[in-house]
mmCIF file of C-alpha atoms in Angstrom:
data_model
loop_
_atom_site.group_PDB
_atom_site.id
_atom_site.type_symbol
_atom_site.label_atom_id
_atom_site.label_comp_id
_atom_site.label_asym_id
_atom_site.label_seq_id
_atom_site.Cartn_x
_atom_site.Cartn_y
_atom_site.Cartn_z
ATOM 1 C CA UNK A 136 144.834 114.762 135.211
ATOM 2 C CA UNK A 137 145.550 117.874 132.946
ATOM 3 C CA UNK A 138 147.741 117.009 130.081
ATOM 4 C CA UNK A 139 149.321 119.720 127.635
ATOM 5 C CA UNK A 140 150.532 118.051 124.397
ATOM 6 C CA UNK A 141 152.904 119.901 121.833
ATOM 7 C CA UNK A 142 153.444 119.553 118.366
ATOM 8 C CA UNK A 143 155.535 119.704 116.052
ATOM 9 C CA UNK A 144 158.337 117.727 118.352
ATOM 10 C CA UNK A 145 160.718 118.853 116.362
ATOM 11 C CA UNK A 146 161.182 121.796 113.341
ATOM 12 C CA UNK A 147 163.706 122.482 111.261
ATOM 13 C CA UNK A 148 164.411 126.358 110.208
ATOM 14 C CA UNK A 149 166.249 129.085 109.032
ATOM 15 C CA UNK A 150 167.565 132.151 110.307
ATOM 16 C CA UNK A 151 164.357 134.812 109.674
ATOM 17 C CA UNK A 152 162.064 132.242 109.134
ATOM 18 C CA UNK A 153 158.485 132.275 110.652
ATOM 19 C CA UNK A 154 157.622 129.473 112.899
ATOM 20 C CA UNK A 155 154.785 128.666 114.890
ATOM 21 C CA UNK A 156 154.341 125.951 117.299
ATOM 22 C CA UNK A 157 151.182 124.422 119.351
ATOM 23 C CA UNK A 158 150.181 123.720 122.451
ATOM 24 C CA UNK A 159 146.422 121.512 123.738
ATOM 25 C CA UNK A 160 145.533 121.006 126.867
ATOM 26 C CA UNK A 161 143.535 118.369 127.543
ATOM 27 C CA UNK A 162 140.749 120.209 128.964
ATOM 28 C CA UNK A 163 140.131 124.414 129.465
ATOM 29 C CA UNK A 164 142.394 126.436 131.061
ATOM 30 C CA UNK A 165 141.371 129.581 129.762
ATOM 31 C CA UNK A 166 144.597 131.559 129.041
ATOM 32 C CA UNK A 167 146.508 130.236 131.811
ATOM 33 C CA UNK A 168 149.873 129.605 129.833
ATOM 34 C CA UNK A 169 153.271 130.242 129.309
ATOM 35 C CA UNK A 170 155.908 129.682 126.734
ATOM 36 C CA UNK A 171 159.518 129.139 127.551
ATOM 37 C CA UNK A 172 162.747 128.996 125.856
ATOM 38 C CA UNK A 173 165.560 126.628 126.681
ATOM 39 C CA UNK A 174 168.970 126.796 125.179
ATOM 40 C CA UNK A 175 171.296 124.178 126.015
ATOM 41 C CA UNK A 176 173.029 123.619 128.807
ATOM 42 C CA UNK A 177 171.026 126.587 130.106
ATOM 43 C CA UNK A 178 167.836 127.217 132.451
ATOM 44 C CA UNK A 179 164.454 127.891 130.949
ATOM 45 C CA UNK A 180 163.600 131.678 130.185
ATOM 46 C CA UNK A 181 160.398 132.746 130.734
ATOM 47 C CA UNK A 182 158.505 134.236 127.234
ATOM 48 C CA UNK A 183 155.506 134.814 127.484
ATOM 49 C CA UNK A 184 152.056 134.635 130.060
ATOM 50 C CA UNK A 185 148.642 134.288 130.003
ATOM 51 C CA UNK A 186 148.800 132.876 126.656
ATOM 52 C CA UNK A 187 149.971 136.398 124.980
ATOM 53 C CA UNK A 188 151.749 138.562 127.448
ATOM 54 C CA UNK A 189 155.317 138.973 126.622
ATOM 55 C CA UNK A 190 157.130 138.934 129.557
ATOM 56 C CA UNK A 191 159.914 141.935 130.233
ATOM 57 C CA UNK A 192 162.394 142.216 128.050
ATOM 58 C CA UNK A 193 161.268 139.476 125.428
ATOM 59 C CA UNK A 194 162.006 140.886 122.359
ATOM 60 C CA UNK A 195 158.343 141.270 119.900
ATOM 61 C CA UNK A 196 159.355 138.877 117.140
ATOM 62 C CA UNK A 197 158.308 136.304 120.014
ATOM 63 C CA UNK A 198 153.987 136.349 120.072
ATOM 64 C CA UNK A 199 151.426 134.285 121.492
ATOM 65 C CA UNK A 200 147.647 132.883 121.135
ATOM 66 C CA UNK A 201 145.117 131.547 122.445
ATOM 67 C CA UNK A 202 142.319 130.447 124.723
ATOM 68 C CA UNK A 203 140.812 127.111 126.326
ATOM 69 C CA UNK A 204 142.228 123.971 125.147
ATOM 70 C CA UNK A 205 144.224 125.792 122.122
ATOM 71 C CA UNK A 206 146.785 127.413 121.943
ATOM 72 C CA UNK A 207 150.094 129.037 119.950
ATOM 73 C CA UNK A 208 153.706 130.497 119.801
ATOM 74 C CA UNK A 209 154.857 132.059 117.190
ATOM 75 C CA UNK A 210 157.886 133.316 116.727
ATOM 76 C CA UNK A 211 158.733 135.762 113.748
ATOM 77 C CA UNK A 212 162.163 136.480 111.601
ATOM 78 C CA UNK A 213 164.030 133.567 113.681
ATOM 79 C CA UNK A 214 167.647 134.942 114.974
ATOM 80 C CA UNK A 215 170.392 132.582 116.120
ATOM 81 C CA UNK A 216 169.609 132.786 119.671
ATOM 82 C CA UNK A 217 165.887 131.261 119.076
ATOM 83 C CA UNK A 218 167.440 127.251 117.559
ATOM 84 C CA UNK A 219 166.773 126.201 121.373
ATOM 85 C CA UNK A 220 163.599 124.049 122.634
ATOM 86 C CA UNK A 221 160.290 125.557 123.428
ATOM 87 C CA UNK A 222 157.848 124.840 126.536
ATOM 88 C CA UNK A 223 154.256 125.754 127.440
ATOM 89 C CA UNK A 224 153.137 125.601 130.402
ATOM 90 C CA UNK A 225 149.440 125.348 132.413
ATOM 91 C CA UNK A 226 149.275 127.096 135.641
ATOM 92 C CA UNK A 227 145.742 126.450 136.336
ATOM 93 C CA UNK A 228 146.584 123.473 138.405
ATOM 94 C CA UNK A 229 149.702 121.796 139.733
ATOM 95 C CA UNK A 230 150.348 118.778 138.482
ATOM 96 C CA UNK A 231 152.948 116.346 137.259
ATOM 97 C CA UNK A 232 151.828 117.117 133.252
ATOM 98 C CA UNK A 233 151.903 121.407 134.161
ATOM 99 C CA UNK A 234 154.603 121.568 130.948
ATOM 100 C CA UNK A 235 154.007 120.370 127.798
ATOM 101 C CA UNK A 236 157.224 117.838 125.838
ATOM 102 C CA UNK A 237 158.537 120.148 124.532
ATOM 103 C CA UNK A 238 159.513 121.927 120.624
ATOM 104 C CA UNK A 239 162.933 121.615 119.468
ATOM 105 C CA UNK A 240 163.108 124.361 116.641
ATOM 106 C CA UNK A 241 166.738 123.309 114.584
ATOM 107 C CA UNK A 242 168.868 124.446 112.125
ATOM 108 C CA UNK A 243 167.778 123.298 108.333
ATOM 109 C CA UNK B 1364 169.116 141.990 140.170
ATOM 110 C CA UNK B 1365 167.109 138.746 140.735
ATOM 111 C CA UNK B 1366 169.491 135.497 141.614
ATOM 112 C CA UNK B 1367 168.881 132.269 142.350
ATOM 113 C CA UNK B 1368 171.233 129.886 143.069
ATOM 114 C CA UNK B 1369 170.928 126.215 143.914
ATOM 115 C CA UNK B 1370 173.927 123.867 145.792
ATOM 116 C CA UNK B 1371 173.638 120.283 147.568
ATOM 117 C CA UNK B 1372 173.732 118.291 144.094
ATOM 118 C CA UNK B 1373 175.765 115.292 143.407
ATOM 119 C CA UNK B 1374 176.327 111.251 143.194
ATOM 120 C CA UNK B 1375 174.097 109.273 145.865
ATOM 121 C CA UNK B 1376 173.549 105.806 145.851
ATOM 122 C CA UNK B 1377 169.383 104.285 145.417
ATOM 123 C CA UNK B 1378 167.866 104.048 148.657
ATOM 124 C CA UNK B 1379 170.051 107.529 149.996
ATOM 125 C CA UNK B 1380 168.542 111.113 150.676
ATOM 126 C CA UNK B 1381 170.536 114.167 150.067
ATOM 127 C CA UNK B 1382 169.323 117.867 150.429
ATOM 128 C CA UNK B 1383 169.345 120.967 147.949
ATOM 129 C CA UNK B 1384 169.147 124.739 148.759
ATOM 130 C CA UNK B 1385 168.608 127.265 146.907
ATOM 131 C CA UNK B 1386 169.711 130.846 147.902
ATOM 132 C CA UNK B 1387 168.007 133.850 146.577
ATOM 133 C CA UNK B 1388 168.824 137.703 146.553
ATOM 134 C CA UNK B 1389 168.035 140.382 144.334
ATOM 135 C CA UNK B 1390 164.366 140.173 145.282
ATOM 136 C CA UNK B 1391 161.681 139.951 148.864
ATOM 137 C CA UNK B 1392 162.077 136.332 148.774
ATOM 138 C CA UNK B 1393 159.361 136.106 151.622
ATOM 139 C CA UNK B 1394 156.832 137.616 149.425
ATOM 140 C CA UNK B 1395 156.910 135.055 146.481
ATOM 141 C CA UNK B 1396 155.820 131.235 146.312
ATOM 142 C CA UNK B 1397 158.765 129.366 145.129
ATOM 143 C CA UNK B 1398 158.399 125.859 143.139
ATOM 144 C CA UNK B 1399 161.633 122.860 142.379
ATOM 145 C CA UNK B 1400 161.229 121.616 138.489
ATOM 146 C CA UNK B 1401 163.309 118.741 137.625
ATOM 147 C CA UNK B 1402 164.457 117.729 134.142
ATOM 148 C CA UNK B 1403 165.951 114.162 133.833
ATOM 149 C CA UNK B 1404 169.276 114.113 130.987
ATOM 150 C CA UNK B 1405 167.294 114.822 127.548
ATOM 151 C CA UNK B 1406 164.095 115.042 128.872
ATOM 152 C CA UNK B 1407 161.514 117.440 129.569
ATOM 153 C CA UNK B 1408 160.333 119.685 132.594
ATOM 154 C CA UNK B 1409 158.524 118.211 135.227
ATOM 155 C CA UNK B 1410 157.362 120.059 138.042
ATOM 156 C CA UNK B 1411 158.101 118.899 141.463
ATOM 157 C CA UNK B 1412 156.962 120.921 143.962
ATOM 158 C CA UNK B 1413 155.180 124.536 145.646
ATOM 159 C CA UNK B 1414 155.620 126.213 148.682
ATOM 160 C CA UNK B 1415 153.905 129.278 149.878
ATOM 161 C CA UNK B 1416 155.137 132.461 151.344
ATOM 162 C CA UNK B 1417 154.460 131.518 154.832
ATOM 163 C CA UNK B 1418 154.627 127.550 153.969
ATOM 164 C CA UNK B 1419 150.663 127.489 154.756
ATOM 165 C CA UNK B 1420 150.419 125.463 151.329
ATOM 166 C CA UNK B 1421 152.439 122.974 150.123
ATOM 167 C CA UNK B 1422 151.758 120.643 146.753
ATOM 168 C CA UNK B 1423 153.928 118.030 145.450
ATOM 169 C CA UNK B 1424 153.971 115.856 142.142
ATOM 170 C CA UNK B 1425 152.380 112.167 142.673
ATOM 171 C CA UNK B 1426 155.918 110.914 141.558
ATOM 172 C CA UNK B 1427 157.750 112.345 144.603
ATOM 173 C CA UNK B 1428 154.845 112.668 147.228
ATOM 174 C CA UNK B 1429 155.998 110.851 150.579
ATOM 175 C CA UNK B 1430 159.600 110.722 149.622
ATOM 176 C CA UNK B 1431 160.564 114.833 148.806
ATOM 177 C CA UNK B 1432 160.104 117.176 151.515
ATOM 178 C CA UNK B 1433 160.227 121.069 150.377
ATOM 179 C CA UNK B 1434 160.453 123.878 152.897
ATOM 180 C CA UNK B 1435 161.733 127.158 153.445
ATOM 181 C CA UNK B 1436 163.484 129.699 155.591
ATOM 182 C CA UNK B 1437 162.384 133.711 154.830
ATOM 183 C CA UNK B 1438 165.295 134.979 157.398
ATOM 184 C CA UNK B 1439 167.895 133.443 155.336
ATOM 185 C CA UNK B 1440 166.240 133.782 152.116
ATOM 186 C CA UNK B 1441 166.555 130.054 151.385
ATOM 187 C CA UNK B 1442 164.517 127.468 149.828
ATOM 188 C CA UNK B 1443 165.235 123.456 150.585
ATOM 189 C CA UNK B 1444 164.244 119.960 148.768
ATOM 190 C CA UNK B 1445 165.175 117.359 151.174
ATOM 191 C CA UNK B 1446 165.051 114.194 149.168
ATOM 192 C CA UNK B 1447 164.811 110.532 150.418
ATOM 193 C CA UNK B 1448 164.531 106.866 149.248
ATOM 194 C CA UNK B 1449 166.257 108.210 145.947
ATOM 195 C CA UNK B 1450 165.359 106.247 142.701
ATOM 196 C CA UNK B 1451 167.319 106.182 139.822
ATOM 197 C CA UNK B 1452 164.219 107.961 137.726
ATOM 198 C CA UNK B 1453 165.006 110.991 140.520
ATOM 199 C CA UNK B 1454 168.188 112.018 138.304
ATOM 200 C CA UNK B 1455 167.701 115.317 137.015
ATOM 201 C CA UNK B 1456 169.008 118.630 137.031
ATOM 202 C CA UNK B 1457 166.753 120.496 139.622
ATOM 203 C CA UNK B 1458 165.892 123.675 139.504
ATOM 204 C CA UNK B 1459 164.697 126.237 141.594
ATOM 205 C CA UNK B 1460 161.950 128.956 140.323
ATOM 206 C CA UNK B 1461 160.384 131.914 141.642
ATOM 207 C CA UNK B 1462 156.639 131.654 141.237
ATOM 208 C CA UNK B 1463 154.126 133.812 139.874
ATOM 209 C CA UNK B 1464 150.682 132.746 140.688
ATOM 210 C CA UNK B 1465 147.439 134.281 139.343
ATOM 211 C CA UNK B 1466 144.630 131.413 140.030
ATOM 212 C CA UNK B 1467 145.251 127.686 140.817
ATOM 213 C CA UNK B 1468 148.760 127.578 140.168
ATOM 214 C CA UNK B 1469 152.147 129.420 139.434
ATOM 215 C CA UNK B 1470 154.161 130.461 136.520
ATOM 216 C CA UNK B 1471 157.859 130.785 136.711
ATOM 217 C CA UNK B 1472 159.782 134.077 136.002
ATOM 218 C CA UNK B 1473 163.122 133.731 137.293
ATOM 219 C CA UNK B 1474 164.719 130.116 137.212
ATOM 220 C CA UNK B 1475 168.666 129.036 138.929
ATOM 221 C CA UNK B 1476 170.967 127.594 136.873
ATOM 222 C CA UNK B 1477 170.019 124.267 138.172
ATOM 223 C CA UNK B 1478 171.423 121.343 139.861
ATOM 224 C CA UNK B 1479 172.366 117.934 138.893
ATOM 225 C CA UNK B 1480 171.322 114.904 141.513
ATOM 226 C CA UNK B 1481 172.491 111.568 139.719
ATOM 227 C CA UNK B 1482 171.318 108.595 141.590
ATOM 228 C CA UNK B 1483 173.399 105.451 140.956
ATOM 229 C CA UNK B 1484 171.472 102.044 141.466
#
């Protein structure tokens, strides 16, 4: 069964900082991923697709990379709005392990 | 504007069933495969389940295959999860999301606010 694994679990930050966060899948999905952003207490927000589209209205400090088994998120000059948990997700298959554990990028 | 918006959440007892909807405007909801994610208190996402446009296809995840039923109504622009034999591992806030799907599977671009199912054992 396709797994997607994501690391760090958990980063601490600052406002404007650079951070960058990683996604494997267990085996190739060419770039059949997406990021997503979840405050708290809110719904996910799609980011980005196919690994490094940047869906409509996502601001550019968000970027993404990637192909096959690796891939990453980066997100650049972190604003107040970004200390919220981070997703990917494989759409090359449906399956219980589509979305990855999760980042939780906090406050230093 | 694009809206979803799930109701039929609440307290049910192990063993019980209870049914969610989700109502969508905004968009030609009979045009897009539409998908329930679940997230359990603190937890992840976890998929749940796919429908098609014309409910032709239909996937589930192995943890609620034979016990969630997902369908769909195009004239009232209305997705459903009917849910039986209710565990407690079933609490979650559910979700409804629009799907976007490019090869095997879907992405989601619009997402509900969600709503919580808390099964009590």
């Amino acid at each position: 069964d396709l797994q997607m694994t994501q690391s760090p679990s958990t980063l601490s930050a600052s406002v404007g900082d650079r951070v960058t966060i990683t996604c494997r899948a267990s085996h190739s999905i060419s770039s059949w991923l997406a990021w997503y952003r979840q405050e708290p207490g809110k719904a996910p927000k799609l980011l980005i697709h196919k690994a490094s589209i940047l869906a409509d209205g996502v601001p550019p400090r968000f970027s993404g990379s990637g192909s096959g088994t690796e891939f990453t998120l980066t997100i650049s000059g972190l604003q107040p709005d970004d200390f919220a948990t981070y997703y990917c997700q494989q759409y090359n298959t449906y399956s219980s392990g589509m979305f990855g554990q999760g980042s939780k990028v906090e406050l230093k | 504007e694009v809206l979803l918006v799930e109701s039929g959440g609440g307290l049910v007892k192990s063993g019980g069933s209870l049914r969610l909807s989700c109502a969508a405007s905004g968009f030609a909801f009979s045009t897009y495969g539409m998908n329930w994610v679940r997230q359990a208190p603190g937890k992840g996402l976890e998929w749940v389940s796919f429908i098609s446009t014309s409910s032709t296809y239909i996937y589930y995840a192995e943890s609620v295959k034979g016990r969630f039923t997902i369908s769909r109504d195009n004239a009232k622009n209305s997705l459903y999860l009917q849910m039986s034999s209710l565990r407690a591992d079933d609490t979650a806030v559910y979700y409804c999301a629009r799907g976007l799907t490019i090869v095997g599977a879907a992405y989601f671009d619009h997402w509900g606010q969600g709503s919580l199912v808390t099964v009590s054992s």
